[in-house]
Amino acid sequence: MSRWYIIHAYSGFENKVRDSIMAEATRMGLQQAVEEVEVPTEKVTEVRRGKKVTSDRKFFPGYVLAKLAMNDDVYHLVKNTPKVTGFLGSSGKPQPISDAEAARILNTKDEAAKAEPKQRISVDYEIGDNVKVLDGPFASFNGLVEELDFEKGRVKVAVSIFGRATPVELEFEQVERVK
Protein backbone atom coordinates (compact mmCIF):
# COMPACT_ATOMS: atom_id res chain seq x y z
CA MET A 1 0.00 0.00 0.00
CA SER A 2 1.33 3.42 -0.95
CA ARG A 3 1.76 6.10 1.70
CA TRP A 4 3.02 9.69 1.55
CA TYR A 5 6.53 10.38 2.84
CA ILE A 6 8.48 13.59 3.22
CA ILE A 7 12.01 13.52 1.84
CA HIS A 8 14.75 15.95 2.94
CA ALA A 9 16.62 17.38 -0.04
CA TYR A 10 19.20 20.12 -0.52
CA SER A 11 17.40 23.44 -0.74
CA GLY A 12 17.19 24.57 -4.37
CA PHE A 13 17.50 21.01 -5.72
CA GLU A 14 13.94 19.82 -5.03
CA ASN A 15 12.94 19.58 -8.71
CA LYS A 16 16.18 17.80 -9.59
CA VAL A 17 15.61 15.30 -6.76
CA ARG A 18 12.02 14.70 -7.96
CA ASP A 19 13.21 14.06 -11.53
CA SER A 20 16.09 11.82 -10.37
CA ILE A 21 13.83 9.66 -8.20
CA MET A 22 11.32 9.19 -11.03
CA ALA A 23 14.05 8.42 -13.58
CA GLU A 24 15.78 5.94 -11.26
CA ALA A 25 12.45 4.24 -10.42
CA THR A 26 11.79 3.78 -14.15
CA ARG A 27 15.32 2.47 -14.71
CA MET A 28 15.00 -0.05 -11.87
CA GLY A 29 11.44 -1.09 -12.80
CA LEU A 30 9.92 0.32 -9.60
CA GLN A 31 7.27 2.55 -11.22
CA GLN A 32 4.47 0.78 -9.28
CA ALA A 33 6.24 1.39 -5.97
CA VAL A 34 7.00 5.07 -6.71
CA GLU A 35 3.57 6.49 -7.61
CA GLU A 36 4.11 10.25 -7.28
CA VAL A 37 6.89 12.63 -6.35
CA GLU A 38 5.85 16.27 -5.83
CA VAL A 39 7.47 19.56 -4.84
CA PRO A 40 4.94 21.63 -2.84
CA THR A 41 4.57 25.06 -4.49
CA GLU A 42 2.18 27.99 -4.38
CA LYS A 43 1.40 30.72 -6.90
CA VAL A 44 2.78 34.10 -5.82
CA THR A 45 1.95 37.37 -7.56
CA GLU A 46 4.59 40.05 -7.18
CA VAL A 47 4.74 43.58 -8.47
CA ARG A 48 8.08 44.22 -10.17
CA ARG A 49 8.80 47.44 -12.03
CA GLY A 50 5.10 48.25 -12.10
CA LYS A 51 4.04 44.90 -13.62
CA LYS A 52 2.30 41.95 -11.98
CA VAL A 53 4.45 38.84 -12.23
CA THR A 54 3.07 35.44 -11.20
CA SER A 55 5.54 32.74 -10.26
CA ASP A 56 5.65 29.43 -8.42
CA ARG A 57 7.31 29.53 -5.03
CA LYS A 58 8.29 26.50 -2.98
CA PHE A 59 6.61 26.79 0.39
CA PHE A 60 8.59 23.94 1.97
CA PRO A 61 12.12 24.58 0.67
CA GLY A 62 14.28 21.52 1.16
CA TYR A 63 11.40 19.03 1.17
CA VAL A 64 9.86 16.76 -1.45
CA LEU A 65 6.67 14.70 -1.00
CA ALA A 66 6.57 11.19 -2.41
CA LYS A 67 3.81 8.58 -2.53
CA LEU A 68 5.70 5.33 -2.12
CA ALA A 69 4.98 1.66 -1.51
CA MET A 70 7.88 1.45 0.95
CA ASN A 71 10.19 -1.53 0.79
CA ASP A 72 13.97 -1.96 0.97
CA ASP A 73 14.48 -1.26 -2.75
CA VAL A 74 12.43 1.95 -2.67
CA TYR A 75 14.12 3.07 0.55
CA HIS A 76 17.58 2.62 -0.96
CA LEU A 77 16.53 4.19 -4.28
CA VAL A 78 15.45 7.38 -2.48
CA LYS A 79 18.26 7.37 0.11
CA ASN A 80 20.95 6.96 -2.60
CA THR A 81 19.54 9.71 -4.83
CA PRO A 82 22.03 12.59 -5.12
CA LYS A 83 21.10 15.70 -3.05
CA VAL A 84 18.81 13.66 -0.73
CA THR A 85 19.72 13.79 2.97
CA GLY A 86 17.05 11.40 4.22
CA PHE A 87 13.42 10.95 5.22
CA LEU A 88 11.36 12.87 7.74
CA GLY A 89 10.98 10.61 10.76
CA SER A 90 12.62 9.65 14.01
CA SER A 91 15.96 7.83 14.06
CA GLY A 92 16.20 7.80 10.27
CA LYS A 93 13.13 5.57 9.80
CA PRO A 94 10.74 6.92 7.17
CA GLN A 95 7.58 8.15 8.90
CA PRO A 96 4.51 8.30 6.62
CA ILE A 97 2.07 11.22 6.83
CA SER A 98 -1.69 10.96 6.43
CA ASP A 99 -3.37 11.40 3.04
CA ALA A 100 -5.27 14.38 4.47
CA GLU A 101 -2.01 16.05 5.49
CA ALA A 102 -0.47 15.37 2.06
CA ALA A 103 -3.59 16.78 0.36
CA ARG A 104 -3.38 19.89 2.53
CA ILE A 105 0.31 20.37 1.72
CA LEU A 106 -0.12 19.77 -2.01
CA ASN A 107 -3.44 21.66 -2.14
CA THR A 108 -4.87 18.94 -4.36
CA LYS A 109 -8.08 19.19 -6.40
CA ASP A 110 -10.30 18.08 -3.49
CA GLU A 111 -8.68 20.64 -1.23
CA ALA A 112 -8.83 23.31 -3.95
CA ALA A 113 -12.57 22.79 -4.25
CA LYS A 114 -12.89 23.72 -0.56
CA ALA A 115 -10.44 26.61 -0.54
CA GLU A 116 -9.17 29.03 -3.14
CA PRO A 117 -5.70 28.28 -4.44
CA LYS A 118 -3.02 30.02 -2.45
CA GLN A 119 -2.34 33.42 -4.01
CA ARG A 120 -0.10 35.96 -2.40
CA ILE A 121 0.85 39.36 -3.66
CA SER A 122 4.14 40.86 -2.59
CA VAL A 123 5.30 44.38 -3.34
CA ASP A 124 8.72 45.98 -2.96
CA TYR A 125 7.41 48.89 -0.88
CA GLU A 126 5.72 49.23 2.49
CA ILE A 127 3.85 51.79 4.58
CA GLY A 128 5.93 54.94 4.97
CA ASP A 129 7.99 54.45 1.76
CA ASN A 130 8.29 57.11 -0.93
CA VAL A 131 6.82 55.92 -4.23
CA LYS A 132 6.39 57.27 -7.74
CA VAL A 133 3.05 56.95 -9.56
CA LEU A 134 3.66 55.26 -12.94
CA ASP A 135 0.35 55.77 -14.74
CA GLY A 136 -3.13 57.18 -14.42
CA PRO A 137 -4.09 60.81 -13.78
CA PHE A 138 -1.32 61.19 -11.17
CA ALA A 139 1.51 59.77 -13.33
CA SER A 140 4.98 61.09 -12.39
CA PHE A 141 3.74 62.36 -8.99
CA ASN A 142 5.64 61.20 -5.92
CA GLY A 143 3.91 60.28 -2.70
CA LEU A 144 4.05 58.43 0.60
CA VAL A 145 2.45 54.98 1.09
CA GLU A 146 -0.28 55.19 3.74
CA GLU A 147 -2.11 51.85 3.39
CA LEU A 148 -1.71 48.50 1.61
CA ASP A 149 -4.83 46.43 0.86
CA PHE A 150 -3.68 42.96 -0.25
CA GLU A 151 -7.27 41.69 -0.56
CA LYS A 152 -8.10 44.22 -3.29
CA GLY A 153 -4.55 44.70 -4.62
CA ARG A 154 -4.65 48.44 -3.92
CA VAL A 155 -2.38 50.97 -2.24
CA LYS A 156 -3.31 54.33 -0.71
CA VAL A 157 -0.71 57.00 -1.45
CA ALA A 158 -0.59 60.57 -0.07
CA VAL A 159 0.26 62.66 -3.16
CA SER A 160 1.15 66.35 -2.82
CA ILE A 161 -1.24 68.36 -5.03
CA PHE A 162 -0.99 72.16 -4.83
CA GLY A 163 1.02 71.86 -1.62
CA ARG A 164 -1.53 69.61 0.13
CA ALA A 165 -1.24 65.90 0.84
CA THR A 166 -4.16 64.22 -0.94
CA PRO A 167 -4.86 60.49 -0.44
CA VAL A 168 -5.13 58.60 -3.74
CA GLU A 169 -6.04 54.91 -4.08
CA LEU A 170 -4.16 53.06 -6.84
CA GLU A 171 -3.47 49.52 -8.05
CA PHE A 172 -0.25 47.91 -6.78
CA GLU A 173 1.29 47.97 -10.27
CA GLN A 174 0.61 51.69 -10.73
CA VAL A 175 3.36 52.68 -8.28
CA GLU A 176 7.00 51.82 -7.69
CA ARG A 177 9.37 52.58 -4.84
CA VAL A 178 11.67 55.56 -5.30
CA LYS A 179 15.23 54.36 -4.86
Short mmCIF file of C-alpha atoms in Angstrom, two decimals, residues 1-5 30-36 66-72 74-75 94-100:
data_model
loop_
_atom_site.label_atom_id
_atom_site.label_comp_id
_atom_site.label_asym_id
_atom_site.label_seq_id
_atom_site.Cartn_x
_atom_site.Cartn_y
_atom_site.Cartn_z
CA MET A 1 0.00 0.00 0.00
CA SER A 2 1.33 3.42 -0.95
CA ARG A 3 1.76 6.10 1.70
CA TRP A 4 3.02 9.69 1.55
CA TYR A 5 6.53 10.38 2.84
CA LEU A 30 9.92 0.32 -9.60
CA GLN A 31 7.27 2.55 -11.22
CA GLN A 32 4.47 0.78 -9.28
CA ALA A 33 6.24 1.39 -5.97
CA VAL A 34 7.00 5.07 -6.71
CA GLU A 35 3.57 6.49 -7.61
CA GLU A 36 4.11 10.25 -7.28
CA ALA A 66 6.57 11.19 -2.41
CA LYS A 67 3.81 8.58 -2.53
CA LEU A 68 5.70 5.33 -2.12
CA ALA A 69 4.98 1.66 -1.51
CA MET A 70 7.88 1.45 0.95
CA ASN A 71 10.19 -1.53 0.79
CA ASP A 72 13.97 -1.96 0.97
CA VAL A 74 12.43 1.95 -2.67
CA TYR A 75 14.12 3.07 0.55
CA PRO A 94 10.74 6.92 7.17
CA GLN A 95 7.58 8.15 8.90
CA PRO A 96 4.51 8.30 6.62
CA ILE A 97 2.07 11.22 6.83
CA SER A 98 -1.69 10.96 6.43
CA ASP A 99 -3.37 11.40 3.04
CA ALA A 100 -5.27 14.38 4.47
#
